[in-house]
Every structure is written in C-alpha cells, then in structure tokens.
Tab-separated table of C-alpha atoms in Angstrom:
chain	number	residue	atom	x	y	z
A	118	MET	CA	26.818	-1.858	22.253
A	119	SER	CA	26.106	-5.522	22.782
A	120	GLU	CA	26.537	-7.996	19.992
A	121	THR	CA	23.345	-9.858	20.780
A	122	ASP	CA	19.752	-8.733	21.174
A	123	ASP	CA	16.597	-10.779	21.888
A	124	ARG	CA	14.277	-8.419	20.038
A	125	PRO	CA	12.281	-9.854	17.123
A	126	ARG	CA	13.867	-10.260	13.716
A	127	TYR	CA	11.775	-9.070	10.794
A	128	ALA	CA	11.654	-11.027	7.527
A	129	PRO	CA	13.064	-9.092	4.549
A	130	GLU	CA	9.953	-10.150	2.595
A	131	TRP	CA	7.668	-8.353	5.028
A	132	LEU	CA	9.810	-5.240	5.044
A	133	ALA	CA	9.896	-5.189	1.248
A	134	LEU	CA	6.096	-5.627	1.091
A	135	ARG	CA	5.458	-2.678	3.357
A	136	GLU	CA	8.090	-0.331	1.917
A	137	PRO	CA	5.874	1.351	-0.759
A	138	ALA	CA	3.159	2.003	1.823
A	139	ASP	CA	5.715	3.346	4.249
A	140	ALA	CA	7.159	5.674	1.575
A	141	ALA	CA	3.712	6.971	0.713
A	142	ALA	CA	2.827	7.553	4.358
A	143	ARG	CA	5.944	9.334	5.580
A	144	ALA	CA	5.227	12.843	6.781
A	145	THR	CA	6.836	15.065	4.140
A	146	GLY	CA	5.828	18.156	6.136
A	147	LEU	CA	8.696	17.464	8.534
A	148	LEU	CA	11.304	17.638	5.795
A	149	ALA	CA	11.415	21.434	5.492
A	150	PRO	CA	12.232	22.139	9.189
A	151	LEU	CA	14.711	19.249	9.141
A	152	ARG	CA	16.474	20.577	6.012
A	153	GLU	CA	16.543	24.083	7.533
A	154	ARG	CA	18.148	22.703	10.705
A	155	LEU	CA	20.742	20.691	8.793
A	156	ASP	CA	21.562	23.407	6.255
A	157	GLY	CA	25.127	24.598	6.506
A	158	THR	CA	26.235	21.932	8.984
A	159	GLY	CA	28.705	20.381	6.521
A	160	PRO	CA	28.801	16.732	5.519
A	161	LEU	CA	25.944	14.950	7.244
A	162	VAL	CA	26.426	11.930	9.512
A	163	ILE	CA	23.098	10.123	9.880
A	164	ARG	CA	22.476	7.160	12.138
A	165	ASP	CA	19.552	4.935	11.137
A	166	LEU	CA	18.486	2.951	14.230
A	167	GLY	CA	16.870	-0.472	13.624
A	168	CYS	CA	17.444	0.099	9.935
A	169	GLY	CA	15.954	-3.201	8.699
A	170	THR	CA	16.626	-3.417	4.968
A	171	GLY	CA	17.294	0.341	4.815
A	172	SER	CA	13.972	1.760	3.650
A	173	MET	CA	14.449	5.016	5.578
A	174	GLY	CA	17.804	5.594	3.886
A	175	ARG	CA	16.388	4.865	0.463
A	176	TRP	CA	13.606	7.409	1.116
A	177	LEU	CA	15.504	10.139	2.984
A	178	ALA	CA	18.997	10.292	1.453
A	179	PRO	CA	17.739	11.471	-1.985
A	180	ARG	CA	15.650	14.149	-0.232
A	181	LEU	CA	18.592	15.752	1.646
A	182	PRO	CA	21.293	17.759	-0.120
A	183	GLY	CA	24.994	17.553	0.484
A	184	PRO	CA	27.456	14.785	1.217
A	185	GLN	CA	26.053	12.167	3.581
A	186	HIS	CA	27.563	9.298	5.602
A	187	TRP	CA	24.952	6.890	6.880
A	188	ILE	CA	25.698	4.587	9.792
A	189	LEU	CA	23.120	1.735	9.772
A	190	HIS	CA	22.335	0.110	13.125
A	191	ASP	CA	20.544	-3.215	13.533
A	192	HIS	CA	20.942	-6.388	15.615
A	193	ASP	CA	20.434	-8.624	12.511
A	194	PRO	CA	23.635	-8.963	10.401
A	195	GLU	CA	21.670	-10.182	7.352
A	196	LEU	CA	19.450	-7.091	7.363
A	197	LEU	CA	22.532	-4.856	7.796
A	198	GLU	CA	24.124	-6.463	4.760
A	199	LEU	CA	20.982	-5.971	2.643
A	200	ALA	CA	20.537	-2.368	3.838
A	201	ALA	CA	24.149	-1.395	3.035
A	202	ALA	CA	23.956	-2.904	-0.390
A	203	ARG	CA	20.712	-1.106	-1.270
A	204	MET	CA	21.520	2.393	0.006
A	205	PRO	CA	21.400	5.218	-2.569
A	206	ARG	CA	24.802	6.534	-3.536
A	207	THR	CA	23.825	10.087	-4.377
A	208	ALA	CA	22.056	12.861	-2.394
A	209	ALA	CA	19.447	15.308	-3.639
A	210	ASP	CA	22.077	17.511	-5.251
A	211	GLY	CA	24.211	14.683	-6.616
A	212	SER	CA	26.655	14.649	-3.689
A	213	ALA	CA	28.056	11.347	-2.544
A	214	VAL	CA	26.318	9.102	-0.028
A	215	THR	CA	28.545	6.621	1.825
A	216	VAL	CA	27.486	3.912	4.278
A	217	ALA	CA	28.793	1.946	7.245
A	218	THR	CA	27.101	-0.597	9.545
A	219	GLU	CA	27.100	-1.157	13.270
A	220	ARG	CA	25.556	-4.242	14.886
A	221	GLY	CA	24.319	-4.008	18.438
A	222	ASP	CA	21.781	-2.754	20.965
A	223	ILE	CA	20.481	0.644	19.776
A	224	ALA	CA	19.029	1.315	23.244
A	225	ARG	CA	22.561	1.894	24.515
A	226	LEU	CA	23.359	4.991	22.514
A	227	THR	CA	24.751	7.788	24.628
A	228	GLY	CA	25.430	11.483	24.197
A	229	ASP	CA	29.140	10.721	23.816
A	230	GLY	CA	28.320	8.131	21.181
A	231	LEU	CA	26.318	10.674	19.185
A	232	VAL	CA	29.019	13.366	19.119
A	233	GLY	CA	29.457	14.329	15.469
A	234	THR	CA	26.150	12.870	14.418
A	235	SER	CA	23.954	15.213	12.382
A	236	LEU	CA	20.754	13.229	12.613
A	237	VAL	CA	19.302	10.162	14.352
A	238	THR	CA	16.473	8.540	12.436
A	239	ALA	CA	14.350	5.394	12.654
A	240	SER	CA	11.203	3.820	11.226
A	241	ALA	CA	8.658	1.691	13.087
A	242	LEU	CA	10.933	1.661	16.148
A	243	LEU	CA	9.650	4.188	18.720
A	244	ASP	CA	6.654	1.989	19.660
A	245	LEU	CA	9.026	-0.925	20.401
A	246	LEU	CA	10.990	1.063	23.007
A	247	THR	CA	10.368	1.316	26.737
A	248	ARG	CA	10.018	4.632	28.454
A	249	ASP	CA	13.485	4.271	29.911
A	250	GLU	CA	14.983	3.539	26.467
A	251	LEU	CA	13.141	6.510	25.019
A	252	ASP	CA	14.401	8.717	27.847
A	253	GLY	CA	17.953	7.549	27.182
A	254	LEU	CA	17.630	8.313	23.484
A	255	ALA	CA	16.208	11.798	24.155
A	256	ALA	CA	18.901	12.502	26.709
A	257	ALA	CA	21.604	11.429	24.252
A	258	CYS	CA	20.190	13.646	21.467
A	259	ALA	CA	19.973	16.594	23.881
A	260	THR	CA	23.522	16.084	25.115
A	261	ALA	CA	24.980	15.806	21.631
A	262	GLY	CA	22.716	18.463	20.076
A	263	THR	CA	21.454	15.903	17.565
A	264	PRO	CA	18.000	16.099	15.885
A	265	ALA	CA	15.839	12.961	15.686
A	266	LEU	CA	13.354	11.947	13.042
A	267	LEU	CA	11.337	8.926	14.255
A	268	ALA	CA	8.773	7.745	11.667
A	269	LEU	CA	5.901	5.355	11.304
A	270	SER	CA	5.074	4.607	14.969
A	271	VAL	CA	1.783	2.787	15.522
A	272	ALA	CA	-1.002	5.101	16.679
A	273	GLY	CA	-3.569	2.616	17.882
A	274	ARG	CA	-6.282	3.439	15.302
A	275	VAL	CA	-7.453	1.445	12.335
A	276	ASP	CA	-10.301	2.467	9.979
A	277	LEU	CA	-11.708	-0.418	7.919
A	278	THR	CA	-14.318	-0.030	5.178
A	279	PRO	CA	-16.764	-1.708	5.252
A	280	ALA	CA	-16.910	-1.891	9.020
A	281	ASP	CA	-17.359	-5.134	10.976
A	282	PRO	CA	-18.822	-5.632	14.470
A	283	LEU	CA	-15.543	-7.234	15.651
A	284	ASP	CA	-13.272	-4.338	14.537
A	285	ALA	CA	-13.314	-2.634	17.948
A	286	ASP	CA	-12.518	-5.769	19.890
A	287	ILE	CA	-9.605	-6.688	17.587
A	288	THR	CA	-8.250	-3.126	17.760
A	289	ASP	CA	-8.450	-3.017	21.562
A	290	ALA	CA	-6.767	-6.375	21.982
A	291	PHE	CA	-4.022	-5.478	19.498
A	292	ASN	CA	-3.320	-2.187	21.279
A	293	THR	CA	-3.052	-3.960	24.599
A	294	HIS	CA	-0.683	-6.436	22.998
A	295	GLN	CA	1.490	-3.578	21.725
A	296	ARG	CA	1.769	-2.173	25.275
A	297	ARG	CA	2.771	-5.588	26.597
A	298	VAL	CA	5.651	-6.360	28.887
A	299	ASP	CA	8.136	-8.193	26.650
A	300	GLN	CA	10.954	-9.955	28.446
A	301	GLY	CA	10.664	-7.482	31.291
A	302	ARG	CA	10.358	-4.503	28.907
A	303	ALA	CA	7.092	-2.517	29.018
A	304	LEU	CA	6.687	-1.328	25.416
A	305	LEU	CA	5.308	2.089	24.537
A	306	GLY	CA	3.097	0.728	21.715
A	307	PRO	CA	0.427	3.153	20.478
A	308	ASP	CA	1.342	5.710	23.191
A	309	SER	CA	4.796	6.167	21.680
A	310	VAL	CA	4.369	9.382	19.672
A	311	GLU	CA	2.562	11.214	22.508
A	312	THR	CA	5.042	9.926	25.085
A	313	GLY	CA	7.990	10.627	22.732
A	314	ALA	CA	6.889	14.267	22.366
A	315	GLU	CA	6.573	14.643	26.088
A	316	VAL	CA	9.998	13.112	26.789
A	317	PHE	CA	11.904	15.022	24.111
A	318	VAL	CA	10.337	18.289	25.211
A	319	ARG	CA	11.337	17.525	28.829
A	320	HIS	CA	14.879	17.195	27.625
A	321	GLY	CA	14.754	20.595	25.981
A	322	LEU	CA	14.091	19.683	22.358
A	323	ALA	CA	11.378	21.284	20.204
A	324	VAL	CA	8.992	18.658	18.789
A	325	ARG	CA	6.770	18.498	15.754
A	326	THR	CA	4.526	15.535	15.009
A	327	GLU	CA	2.480	14.621	11.926
A	328	ALA	CA	0.252	11.760	10.974
A	329	SER	CA	1.671	9.136	8.605
A	330	PRO	CA	-1.170	6.694	7.898
A	331	TRP	CA	-1.022	3.726	5.561
A	332	ARG	CA	-3.909	3.991	3.082
A	333	LEU	CA	-4.500	0.562	1.687
A	334	GLY	CA	-6.936	-0.198	-1.107
A	335	ALA	CA	-7.371	-2.736	-3.856
A	336	GLY	CA	-3.870	-2.033	-5.181
A	337	GLU	CA	-2.317	-3.004	-1.857
A	338	SER	CA	-4.267	-6.222	-1.237
A	339	ALA	CA	-1.159	-8.315	-0.659
A	340	LEU	CA	0.093	-5.971	2.054
A	341	THR	CA	-3.422	-5.713	3.543
A	342	ALA	CA	-3.645	-9.499	3.783
A	343	GLU	CA	-0.261	-9.817	5.539
A	344	TRP	CA	-1.017	-6.923	7.852
A	345	LEU	CA	-4.425	-8.450	8.752
A	346	ARG	CA	-2.832	-11.799	9.606
A	347	GLY	CA	-0.350	-10.102	11.959
A	348	TRP	CA	-2.908	-7.715	13.399
A	349	VAL	CA	-5.474	-10.366	14.195
A	350	GLY	CA	-2.798	-12.837	15.341
A	351	ALA	CA	-1.447	-10.347	17.904
A	352	ALA	CA	-4.990	-9.643	19.140
A	353	VAL	CA	-5.685	-13.352	19.671
A	354	GLU	CA	-2.365	-13.858	21.364
A	355	GLN	CA	-3.340	-11.117	23.815
A	356	ARG	CA	-6.929	-12.395	24.296
A	357	PRO	CA	-7.207	-16.103	23.492
A	358	ARG	CA	-10.998	-15.997	24.032
A	359	LEU	CA	-11.164	-14.137	20.725
A	360	ALA	CA	-9.713	-17.123	18.842
A	361	ALA	CA	-12.951	-18.575	17.433
A	362	PRO	CA	-14.649	-15.299	16.374
A	363	ALA	CA	-11.346	-13.944	15.113
A	364	GLU	CA	-10.796	-16.932	12.838
A	365	ALA	CA	-14.115	-16.226	11.057
A	366	TYR	CA	-13.406	-12.493	11.116
A	367	LEU	CA	-9.982	-12.962	9.494
A	368	ALA	CA	-11.497	-15.197	6.809
A	369	ARG	CA	-14.103	-12.537	5.996
A	370	ARG	CA	-11.516	-9.760	5.862
A	371	LEU	CA	-9.077	-11.745	3.751
A	372	LYS	CA	-11.758	-12.611	1.238
A	373	ALA	CA	-12.770	-8.976	0.949
A	374	ALA	CA	-9.152	-7.861	0.574
A	375	GLU	CA	-8.530	-10.422	-2.171
A	376	ALA	CA	-11.654	-9.201	-4.007
A	377	GLY	CA	-10.466	-5.596	-3.776
A	378	GLU	CA	-13.448	-4.766	-1.543
A	379	LEU	CA	-11.654	-3.748	1.627
A	380	ASP	CA	-10.022	-0.354	2.363
A	381	ALA	CA	-7.859	0.179	5.418
A	382	VAL	CA	-6.339	3.203	6.992
A	383	VAL	CA	-3.702	2.087	9.485
A	384	HIS	CA	-2.730	5.122	11.514
A	385	HIS	CA	0.904	5.949	12.340
A	386	GLY	CA	2.683	9.056	13.525
A	387	ASP	CA	6.061	10.722	12.744
A	388	LEU	CA	8.056	12.801	15.197
A	389	LEU	CA	10.782	15.367	14.605
A	390	ALA	CA	12.773	16.579	17.613
A	391	LEU	CA	15.150	19.500	17.272
A	392	PRO	CA	17.615	20.402	20.012
A	393	ALA	CA	18.378	24.020	20.902
A	394	THR	CA	20.875	25.734	18.641
A	395	VAL	CA	23.833	27.699	19.970
A	396	GLY	CA	21.572	30.713	20.213
A	397	GLY	CA	19.189	28.856	22.443
A	398	THR	CA	16.264	28.167	20.093
A	399	ALA	CA	15.350	25.184	17.997
C-alpha cells in the first residue's frame, strides 16, 4: 500500500458529530447473517477500511462474540491514532479485542493481502470508490473467501419536512457532484449500493442490502446544520448558477433547524456480501 493518498481528510469533529446518527442508522438486520457466517471460525481478524476515528469498530466489536483483532486502515495518521485509542477492548461475550493500524491506500487490497481476514468492513466509503476499485475489492474478497460489510453509503435521496421548492434542484446537483470525476477517478456516489451488489454478485458472493437512513429531528439540530452546509455547498460547487438561490435556501433551512422545526431523512444503504463456503453456498 502507498504511504500517501490524495483523498479528502475528514475532521474528527465532523466524524464525532455524525457518529450517534450513524449508530442509530446502521442496518442491524444484517448482523444475524453476519454472525452466522462468522460463527465457529475462531478468533476474528477484521479489517476496517477508511476507519476514520473508528466508529464502526466501536459499534460492531461489542456486537460480535469471540476474540477479535481489528486492523484499522486509513490514510490519515492522526485519525488512525484516535481510532486505535478509542476501540473497545471487549467483545459481546467479554472476549478480548486487540487493535493494529495500517496506513495506506485501501484501494490496493488484494486477495493475497486478505488471506486470514475474517471480515472486511467500512462506513461511508463505498460511494467514494470507483467501479474499478470496487471490482478490485470484490475480487479480493472472493479470492480470500472474506465477507464484506459496507455501511452508510449515500443513496441519493433526502426527505425534508417541511418541503421547499428548491429541494429537488439541490438534491439533483448534489447527486451529480457525488458522481463527479475526482482527480481522474469517477466516483460511484449514490449508485454505490446498487453497483456494489451487482459487482459482488458477479464475483460469486451472495449479497443482502438494507436501508440505513439518518433520521434527524430537533434533537439533532447541530448535525442537521453541518450536514446542510456540506450538502448545499457541494450542490453549488457542482452548479454555480445555484449560488444566489442556494444562499437564501440555506439560510431558511438553518433557521428552521435551529428552531427545531426541520426534520430530515438522509437516505443511506448498507451492504453485506458473503462469499461461498466450502460447500459452495453462502
């Protein structure tokens, strides 16, 4: 893996702000088939790709039984340090959880590199991959026989209450921005879960997907405000002609959020991919 990566670095403050909403949104219906697949496989080795501050590990490790060794991957050494320090130390049954870190380009994982890995997981990452990077990840999981749990990928839908005439334009511009070509990389954006299911199935894995929406109300007004700023900002970056109406739109929406008068459902999707077992079925 390379030691450098030009992908964006996310502020720990933003990751901390969104963590409760992420935890509430994660698709718990995928845990049972995941536990069933991992049952009896011995000590678990789990690779968390693009781990950020480690929110996936804090959520998942206490929900899986048995000894676990987490390998946290990220290109940001400061986030890796935070994630390692904040990982849980006990599993669902009280077994030990240990942790290591690896800095580098997660897109370069190979089947050989995943040998001995029980699970690959990631949050808010799939939509930032290209189709080629996704194909490489699916091929690596298939080769190594490693399941993948990829959570909280953007789905391209936002429901705001009350509605505003500019909602559709902002949503469309944002979705186009998420599918942008970034430094020569065409991102999957809101097509990531559907494309991910297609690609993993093509590589012989069985796939289950579930919705994992953020549900933001008066109690999440701080997160709603920060999300709105980023959402509208990306839309304007994509379509500068929206700048003037979007400025007034954002002011209206922020005022409503601060007053506890704005509800938002920000749709995401989770994907579980299970490779064939020795008997040939997932």
